[in-house]
Amino acid sequence: MTRGFYIGRFQPFHNGHRNMVERIAEDVDELVLGIGSADDSHTVRNPFTAGERIMMITKSLVDMDLVTYAVPIEDLERNSVWVSHVQSMSPDFDVAYSNNPLVIQLFREAGIEIRQSPMFNREVLEGSEVRERMINDGDWQSLVPDPVVEVVDEIGGIERIQMVSDSDSNGD
């Protein structure tokens, strides 16, 4: 049995993440999804809470023939001990998946096998693009799995990200 680990902020979980999970599922029996920056929310960069992201991921992957675990990983401002922090918050895993150069380097230095995957339509399927469309009332729904649209609607996510993206004004 092989268990993989895939870290991301998932702000929000989008079709690129879903495609990455489908690709990883070809290699592993179980997958841990590490929800990075779990302690951050209600900002333009990180608008959703860890719990909301867990809902997005769980509902988006329920139809897959893959055992998944979503675990929150709080930020740690000390890269040299980050991998051990991740390991302390996660079920054991055999291989990690990432395309982030820093994450790749940290796992390599810790002696953990790391695999990269080609990114799917990265120009459009990027969290910052999805969030930008949410802020500007653009078509973000086509970039995420349907269950993510439902979660964002349930939590008032569009109103939230639009509100936190507004700069302070003096009323003029």
PDB file of C-alpha atoms in Angstrom:
ATOM      1  CA  MET A   1       0.000   0.000   0.000  1.00  0.00           C
ATOM      2  CA  THR A   2       1.362   3.412  -0.984  1.00  0.00           C
ATOM      3  CA  ARG A   3       0.247   6.680   0.578  1.00  0.00           C
ATOM      4  CA  GLY A   4       1.083   9.990  -1.045  1.00  0.00           C
ATOM      5  CA  PHE A   5       1.121  13.535   0.281  1.00  0.00           C
ATOM      6  CA  TYR A   6       0.074  16.592  -1.736  1.00  0.00           C
ATOM      7  CA  ILE A   7       0.418  20.036  -0.165  1.00  0.00           C
ATOM      8  CA  GLY A   8      -1.415  23.130  -1.330  1.00  0.00           C
ATOM      9  CA  ARG A   9      -3.239  26.159  -0.013  1.00  0.00           C
ATOM     10  CA  PHE A  10      -6.316  25.213  -2.067  1.00  0.00           C
ATOM     11  CA  GLN A  11      -7.626  28.802  -2.016  1.00  0.00           C
ATOM     12  CA  PRO A  12      -9.968  27.578  -3.442  1.00  0.00           C
ATOM     13  CA  PHE A  13      -9.688  23.939  -4.561  1.00  0.00           C
ATOM     14  CA  HIS A  14      -9.880  24.222  -8.383  1.00  0.00           C
ATOM     15  CA  ASN A  15      -9.871  22.001 -11.462  1.00  0.00           C
ATOM     16  CA  GLY A  16      -6.069  22.077 -11.647  1.00  0.00           C
ATOM     17  CA  HIS A  17      -5.905  20.585  -8.140  1.00  0.00           C
ATOM     18  CA  ARG A  18      -8.537  18.017  -9.092  1.00  0.00           C
ATOM     19  CA  ASN A  19      -6.513  17.009 -12.165  1.00  0.00           C
ATOM     20  CA  MET A  20      -3.356  16.716 -10.052  1.00  0.00           C
ATOM     21  CA  VAL A  21      -5.194  14.423  -7.615  1.00  0.00           C
ATOM     22  CA  GLU A  22      -6.432  12.290 -10.521  1.00  0.00           C
ATOM     23  CA  ARG A  23      -2.848  12.007 -11.788  1.00  0.00           C
ATOM     24  CA  ILE A  24      -1.482  11.132  -8.318  1.00  0.00           C
ATOM     25  CA  ALA A  25      -4.262   8.528  -7.875  1.00  0.00           C
ATOM     26  CA  GLU A  26      -2.626   6.495 -10.649  1.00  0.00           C
ATOM     27  CA  ASP A  27       0.415   6.010  -8.362  1.00  0.00           C
ATOM     28  CA  VAL A  28      -0.975   5.681  -4.833  1.00  0.00           C
ATOM     29  CA  ASP A  29      -3.640   3.837  -2.859  1.00  0.00           C
ATOM     30  CA  GLU A  30      -4.275   6.675  -0.417  1.00  0.00           C
ATOM     31  CA  LEU A  31      -3.592  10.403  -0.525  1.00  0.00           C
ATOM     32  CA  VAL A  32      -3.103  12.952   2.217  1.00  0.00           C
ATOM     33  CA  LEU A  33      -3.960  16.477   1.125  1.00  0.00           C
ATOM     34  CA  GLY A  34      -2.073  18.911   3.312  1.00  0.00           C
ATOM     35  CA  ILE A  35      -3.964  22.187   3.581  1.00  0.00           C
ATOM     36  CA  GLY A  36      -1.190  24.745   3.785  1.00  0.00           C
ATOM     37  CA  SER A  37      -1.545  28.098   5.523  1.00  0.00           C
ATOM     38  CA  ALA A  38      -4.339  26.504   7.550  1.00  0.00           C
ATOM     39  CA  ASP A  39      -4.100  29.263  10.149  1.00  0.00           C
ATOM     40  CA  ASP A  40      -4.774  32.027   7.634  1.00  0.00           C
ATOM     41  CA  SER A  41      -8.183  33.145   6.328  1.00  0.00           C
ATOM     42  CA  HIS A  42     -10.287  36.190   5.469  1.00  0.00           C
ATOM     43  CA  THR A  43      -7.604  37.794   3.279  1.00  0.00           C
ATOM     44  CA  VAL A  44      -7.448  38.213  -0.499  1.00  0.00           C
ATOM     45  CA  ARG A  45      -4.639  35.624  -0.734  1.00  0.00           C
ATOM     46  CA  ASN A  46      -6.250  33.223   1.753  1.00  0.00           C
ATOM     47  CA  PRO A  47      -9.986  33.964   1.860  1.00  0.00           C
ATOM     48  CA  PHE A  48     -11.190  30.567   3.094  1.00  0.00           C
ATOM     49  CA  THR A  49     -10.723  28.852   6.452  1.00  0.00           C
ATOM     50  CA  ALA A  50      -9.098  25.443   6.764  1.00  0.00           C
ATOM     51  CA  GLY A  51     -12.505  23.938   7.564  1.00  0.00           C
ATOM     52  CA  GLU A  52     -14.060  25.460   4.454  1.00  0.00           C
ATOM     53  CA  ARG A  53     -11.208  24.115   2.324  1.00  0.00           C
ATOM     54  CA  ILE A  54     -11.664  20.669   3.882  1.00  0.00           C
ATOM     55  CA  MET A  55     -15.335  20.828   2.799  1.00  0.00           C
ATOM     56  CA  MET A  56     -14.338  21.846  -0.742  1.00  0.00           C
ATOM     57  CA  ILE A  57     -11.809  19.025  -1.059  1.00  0.00           C
ATOM     58  CA  THR A  58     -13.920  16.304   0.556  1.00  0.00           C
ATOM     59  CA  LYS A  59     -17.008  17.089  -1.527  1.00  0.00           C
ATOM     60  CA  SER A  60     -14.952  17.423  -4.734  1.00  0.00           C
ATOM     61  CA  LEU A  61     -13.228  14.052  -4.321  1.00  0.00           C
ATOM     62  CA  VAL A  62     -16.107  11.952  -2.943  1.00  0.00           C
ATOM     63  CA  ASP A  63     -16.643  10.260  -6.325  1.00  0.00           C
ATOM     64  CA  MET A  64     -13.013   9.170  -6.715  1.00  0.00           C
ATOM     65  CA  ASP A  65     -11.888   5.626  -6.007  1.00  0.00           C
ATOM     66  CA  LEU A  66      -9.201   6.868  -3.660  1.00  0.00           C
ATOM     67  CA  VAL A  67      -8.974   7.105   0.118  1.00  0.00           C
ATOM     68  CA  THR A  68      -8.134  10.715   0.971  1.00  0.00           C
ATOM     69  CA  TYR A  69      -7.329  12.534   4.196  1.00  0.00           C
ATOM     70  CA  ALA A  70      -7.398  16.334   4.361  1.00  0.00           C
ATOM     71  CA  VAL A  71      -5.187  17.650   7.152  1.00  0.00           C
ATOM     72  CA  PRO A  72      -4.608  21.282   8.088  1.00  0.00           C
ATOM     73  CA  ILE A  73      -0.958  22.380   8.128  1.00  0.00           C
ATOM     74  CA  GLU A  74      -0.334  25.702   9.832  1.00  0.00           C
ATOM     75  CA  ASP A  75       2.417  27.947   8.530  1.00  0.00           C
ATOM     76  CA  LEU A  76       5.775  27.668  10.191  1.00  0.00           C
ATOM     77  CA  GLU A  77       8.274  30.442   9.597  1.00  0.00           C
ATOM     78  CA  ARG A  78      11.264  28.091   9.935  1.00  0.00           C
ATOM     79  CA  ASN A  79      11.871  26.213   6.691  1.00  0.00           C
ATOM     80  CA  SER A  80      14.584  23.992   8.185  1.00  0.00           C
ATOM     81  CA  VAL A  81      12.020  22.209  10.382  1.00  0.00           C
ATOM     82  CA  TRP A  82       9.003  22.464   8.064  1.00  0.00           C
ATOM     83  CA  VAL A  83       9.068  18.832   6.878  1.00  0.00           C
ATOM     84  CA  SER A  84       9.093  17.467  10.423  1.00  0.00           C
ATOM     85  CA  HIS A  85       6.199  19.833  11.217  1.00  0.00           C
ATOM     86  CA  VAL A  86       4.262  18.428   8.229  1.00  0.00           C
ATOM     87  CA  GLN A  87       5.041  14.870   9.316  1.00  0.00           C
ATOM     88  CA  SER A  88       3.789  15.601  12.835  1.00  0.00           C
ATOM     89  CA  MET A  89       0.430  16.800  11.462  1.00  0.00           C
ATOM     90  CA  SER A  90      -0.096  14.083   8.849  1.00  0.00           C
ATOM     91  CA  PRO A  91      -0.572  10.341   8.617  1.00  0.00           C
ATOM     92  CA  ASP A  92       2.668   8.671   7.501  1.00  0.00           C
ATOM     93  CA  PHE A  93       3.275   8.899   3.757  1.00  0.00           C
ATOM     94  CA  ASP A  94       5.686   7.282   1.313  1.00  0.00           C
ATOM     95  CA  VAL A  95       6.024   9.938  -1.364  1.00  0.00           C
ATOM     96  CA  ALA A  96       5.288  13.648  -1.611  1.00  0.00           C
ATOM     97  CA  TYR A  97       3.977  15.525  -4.654  1.00  0.00           C
ATOM     98  CA  SER A  98       4.703  19.153  -5.376  1.00  0.00           C
ATOM     99  CA  ASN A  99       5.809  21.504  -8.123  1.00  0.00           C
ATOM    100  CA  ASN A 100       6.906  24.201  -5.668  1.00  0.00           C
ATOM    101  CA  PRO A 101      10.726  24.539  -5.771  1.00  0.00           C
ATOM    102  CA  LEU A 102      11.071  25.283  -2.038  1.00  0.00           C
ATOM    103  CA  VAL A 103       8.825  22.362  -1.042  1.00  0.00           C
ATOM    104  CA  ILE A 104      10.750  20.054  -3.381  1.00  0.00           C
ATOM    105  CA  GLN A 105      14.063  21.139  -1.857  1.00  0.00           C
ATOM    106  CA  LEU A 106      12.846  20.760   1.738  1.00  0.00           C
ATOM    107  CA  PHE A 107      11.493  17.237   1.151  1.00  0.00           C
ATOM    108  CA  ARG A 108      14.697  16.229  -0.694  1.00  0.00           C
ATOM    109  CA  GLU A 109      16.849  17.483   2.170  1.00  0.00           C
ATOM    110  CA  ALA A 110      14.707  15.430   4.558  1.00  0.00           C
ATOM    111  CA  GLY A 111      15.290  12.314   2.444  1.00  0.00           C
ATOM    112  CA  ILE A 112      11.674  11.969   1.316  1.00  0.00           C
ATOM    113  CA  GLU A 113      10.890  10.921  -2.232  1.00  0.00           C
ATOM    114  CA  ILE A 114       9.316  13.810  -4.115  1.00  0.00           C
ATOM    115  CA  ARG A 115       7.559  13.644  -7.464  1.00  0.00           C
ATOM    116  CA  GLN A 116       6.484  16.444  -9.765  1.00  0.00           C
ATOM    117  CA  SER A 117       3.577  16.399 -12.182  1.00  0.00           C
ATOM    118  CA  PRO A 118       2.843  18.543 -15.182  1.00  0.00           C
ATOM    119  CA  MET A 119       0.427  21.299 -14.282  1.00  0.00           C
ATOM    120  CA  PHE A 120      -2.912  21.331 -16.070  1.00  0.00           C
ATOM    121  CA  ASN A 121      -3.753  24.581 -17.902  1.00  0.00           C
ATOM    122  CA  ARG A 122      -1.712  26.586 -15.370  1.00  0.00           C
ATOM    123  CA  GLU A 123      -2.301  29.926 -17.141  1.00  0.00           C
ATOM    124  CA  VAL A 124      -5.974  29.826 -16.126  1.00  0.00           C
ATOM    125  CA  LEU A 125      -6.131  27.187 -13.385  1.00  0.00           C
ATOM    126  CA  GLU A 126      -4.279  29.100 -10.735  1.00  0.00           C
ATOM    127  CA  GLY A 127      -5.720  30.125  -7.400  1.00  0.00           C
ATOM    128  CA  SER A 128      -4.902  33.794  -7.935  1.00  0.00           C
ATOM    129  CA  GLU A 129      -6.841  33.800 -11.230  1.00  0.00           C
ATOM    130  CA  VAL A 130      -9.866  32.138  -9.579  1.00  0.00           C
ATOM    131  CA  ARG A 131      -9.785  34.630  -6.694  1.00  0.00           C
ATOM    132  CA  GLU A 132      -9.404  37.581  -9.081  1.00  0.00           C
ATOM    133  CA  ARG A 133     -12.483  36.448 -10.994  1.00  0.00           C
ATOM    134  CA  MET A 134     -14.395  36.079  -7.715  1.00  0.00           C
ATOM    135  CA  ILE A 135     -13.500  39.642  -6.752  1.00  0.00           C
ATOM    136  CA  ASN A 136     -14.488  41.052 -10.163  1.00  0.00           C
ATOM    137  CA  ASP A 137     -17.695  39.025 -10.656  1.00  0.00           C
ATOM    138  CA  GLY A 138     -16.035  37.040 -13.457  1.00  0.00           C
ATOM    139  CA  ASP A 139     -16.593  33.419 -14.441  1.00  0.00           C
ATOM    140  CA  TRP A 140     -14.794  31.590 -11.649  1.00  0.00           C
ATOM    141  CA  GLN A 141     -17.341  28.756 -11.499  1.00  0.00           C
ATOM    142  CA  SER A 142     -16.006  27.074 -14.662  1.00  0.00           C
ATOM    143  CA  LEU A 143     -12.554  26.793 -13.039  1.00  0.00           C
ATOM    144  CA  VAL A 144     -13.625  24.793  -9.979  1.00  0.00           C
ATOM    145  CA  PRO A 145     -15.494  21.531  -9.357  1.00  0.00           C
ATOM    146  CA  ASP A 146     -19.249  21.983  -8.838  1.00  0.00           C
ATOM    147  CA  PRO A 147     -19.066  21.127  -5.110  1.00  0.00           C
ATOM    148  CA  VAL A 148     -16.679  24.067  -4.598  1.00  0.00           C
ATOM    149  CA  VAL A 149     -19.265  26.425  -6.118  1.00  0.00           C
ATOM    150  CA  GLU A 150     -21.801  25.031  -3.627  1.00  0.00           C
ATOM    151  CA  VAL A 151     -19.464  25.496  -0.650  1.00  0.00           C
ATOM    152  CA  VAL A 152     -18.542  29.050  -1.698  1.00  0.00           C
ATOM    153  CA  ASP A 153     -22.252  29.873  -2.030  1.00  0.00           C
ATOM    154  CA  GLU A 154     -23.052  28.271   1.349  1.00  0.00           C
ATOM    155  CA  ILE A 155     -20.430  30.296   3.223  1.00  0.00           C
ATOM    156  CA  GLY A 156     -20.967  33.613   1.415  1.00  0.00           C
ATOM    157  CA  GLY A 157     -17.469  33.356  -0.016  1.00  0.00           C
ATOM    158  CA  ILE A 158     -17.928  35.835  -2.859  1.00  0.00           C
ATOM    159  CA  GLU A 159     -19.173  38.553  -0.520  1.00  0.00           C
ATOM    160  CA  ARG A 160     -16.264  37.805   1.816  1.00  0.00           C
ATOM    161  CA  ILE A 161     -13.489  37.997  -0.782  1.00  0.00           C
ATOM    162  CA  GLN A 162     -15.011  41.111  -2.332  1.00  0.00           C
ATOM    163  CA  MET A 163     -15.255  42.742   1.102  1.00  0.00           C
ATOM    164  CA  VAL A 164     -11.683  41.921   2.159  1.00  0.00           C
ATOM    165  CA  SER A 165     -10.356  43.059  -1.230  1.00  0.00           C
ATOM    166  CA  ASP A 166     -11.826  46.566  -0.776  1.00  0.00           C
ATOM    167  CA  SER A 167      -9.328  49.124   0.419  1.00  0.00           C
ATOM    168  CA  ASP A 168     -10.261  51.472   3.216  1.00  0.00           C
ATOM    169  CA  SER A 169     -11.960  54.627   2.058  1.00  0.00           C
ATOM    170  CA  ASN A 170     -12.668  57.903   3.798  1.00  0.00           C
ATOM    171  CA  GLY A 171     -16.183  58.093   2.435  1.00  0.00           C
ATOM    172  CA  ASP A 172     -15.415  60.514  -0.407  1.00  0.00           C
TER     173      ASP A 172
END
